[in-house]
Coordinates of C-alpha atoms in Angstrom, one line a residue:
M1 CA 20.7 -14.5 77.9
K2 CA 17.3 -16.8 77.0
Q3 CA 17.8 -20.6 75.9
I4 CA 14.8 -22.3 74.2
C5 CA 15.1 -26.2 75.7
A6 CA 13.4 -29.0 75.1
V7 CA 11.8 -31.0 78.0
Y8 CA 11.3 -34.7 78.0
R9 CA 10.1 -36.8 80.4
S10 CA 11.1 -40.4 81.3
P11 CA 8.5 -43.0 80.7
K12 CA 10.9 -45.2 83.7
K13 CA 10.9 -43.0 86.3
E14 CA 8.3 -40.7 87.5
G15 CA 10.1 -37.1 88.0
M16 CA 13.0 -37.6 85.7
Y17 CA 13.6 -35.2 83.2
L18 CA 15.9 -34.4 80.6
Y19 CA 16.5 -30.6 79.3
V20 CA 17.8 -30.1 75.5
D21 CA 18.8 -27.2 73.8
H22 CA 16.2 -26.9 70.8
H23 CA 18.2 -26.9 68.2
L24 CA 20.1 -30.0 69.6
D25 CA 18.0 -32.1 70.7
L26 CA 18.6 -35.5 71.8
A27 CA 22.1 -35.3 69.8
E28 CA 24.4 -34.7 73.1
V29 CA 22.5 -36.9 75.3
P30 CA 25.2 -40.3 75.8
E31 CA 23.3 -43.1 74.5
A32 CA 24.2 -44.9 78.1
L33 CA 21.8 -42.1 79.6
L34 CA 18.9 -42.9 77.2
L35 CA 18.9 -46.3 78.1
Q36 CA 18.4 -45.6 81.8
F37 CA 16.1 -42.8 80.9
G38 CA 13.8 -44.9 78.5
K39 CA 12.3 -43.3 75.2
P40 CA 11.9 -39.8 75.7
E41 CA 8.5 -38.6 75.8
R42 CA 8.8 -34.6 75.1
A43 CA 7.0 -33.2 77.5
M44 CA 7.7 -29.2 76.6
T45 CA 9.1 -26.5 75.0
L46 CA 10.9 -23.5 77.7
V47 CA 12.5 -20.3 77.2
L48 CA 15.2 -20.5 79.8
H49 CA 16.7 -16.8 80.8
P50 CA 17.9 -16.3 84.8
E51 CA 15.3 -15.1 86.2
R52 CA 12.7 -17.8 85.4
K53 CA 11.7 -20.1 88.1
L54 CA 11.8 -23.5 87.6
A55 CA 9.7 -25.9 90.3
R56 CA 12.9 -28.3 91.0
A57 CA 15.7 -26.8 89.6
D58 CA 17.7 -24.2 89.5
V59 CA 17.3 -22.4 86.2
V60 CA 21.4 -21.0 86.4
K61 CA 22.5 -24.6 86.8
V62 CA 20.0 -26.0 83.8
M63 CA 21.1 -23.5 81.4
E64 CA 25.6 -24.0 82.2
A65 CA 25.2 -27.6 82.5
I66 CA 22.8 -27.5 78.4
A67 CA 25.7 -25.5 77.8
E68 CA 28.5 -27.1 79.0
N69 CA 27.4 -31.1 78.7
G70 CA 24.1 -30.7 76.0
Y71 CA 21.8 -31.5 78.7
Y72 CA 20.7 -31.3 81.8
L73 CA 19.4 -34.4 83.9
Q74 CA 16.7 -33.4 86.7
L75 CA 16.4 -36.8 89.3
P76 CA 12.7 -37.0 90.8
P77 CA 12.7 -35.9 94.3
Q78 CA 13.7 -37.8 97.2
P79 CA 11.2 -39.2 99.5
E80 CA 11.8 -37.3 103.2
A81 CA 13.1 -39.8 105.2
P82 CA 10.8 -40.6 108.4
L83 CA 11.3 -39.0 111.2
S84 CA 13.6 -41.4 114.4
P85 CA 11.7 -41.9 117.8
R86 CA 14.3 -39.1 119.1
E87 CA 13.2 -36.4 116.1
S88 CA 9.5 -36.8 116.7

């Protein structure tokens, strides 16, 4: 199964992206989320399929979230915690 999706980047938070169905676009994204996300900036269009690799997300989970919710929100990577003195 393949799915065409539009990917938007957040102008407010580096590394935050919204994946949405290409045909529905942002219609299914809750208004409250869009307020926190900021004005979405179109980054790219992707064809998703189970064998495709994504840099920071599991493609199957992305496809499932789009099918169930109408969107997938990719949060920025969390900074690694510094090692405590005992761990270094």
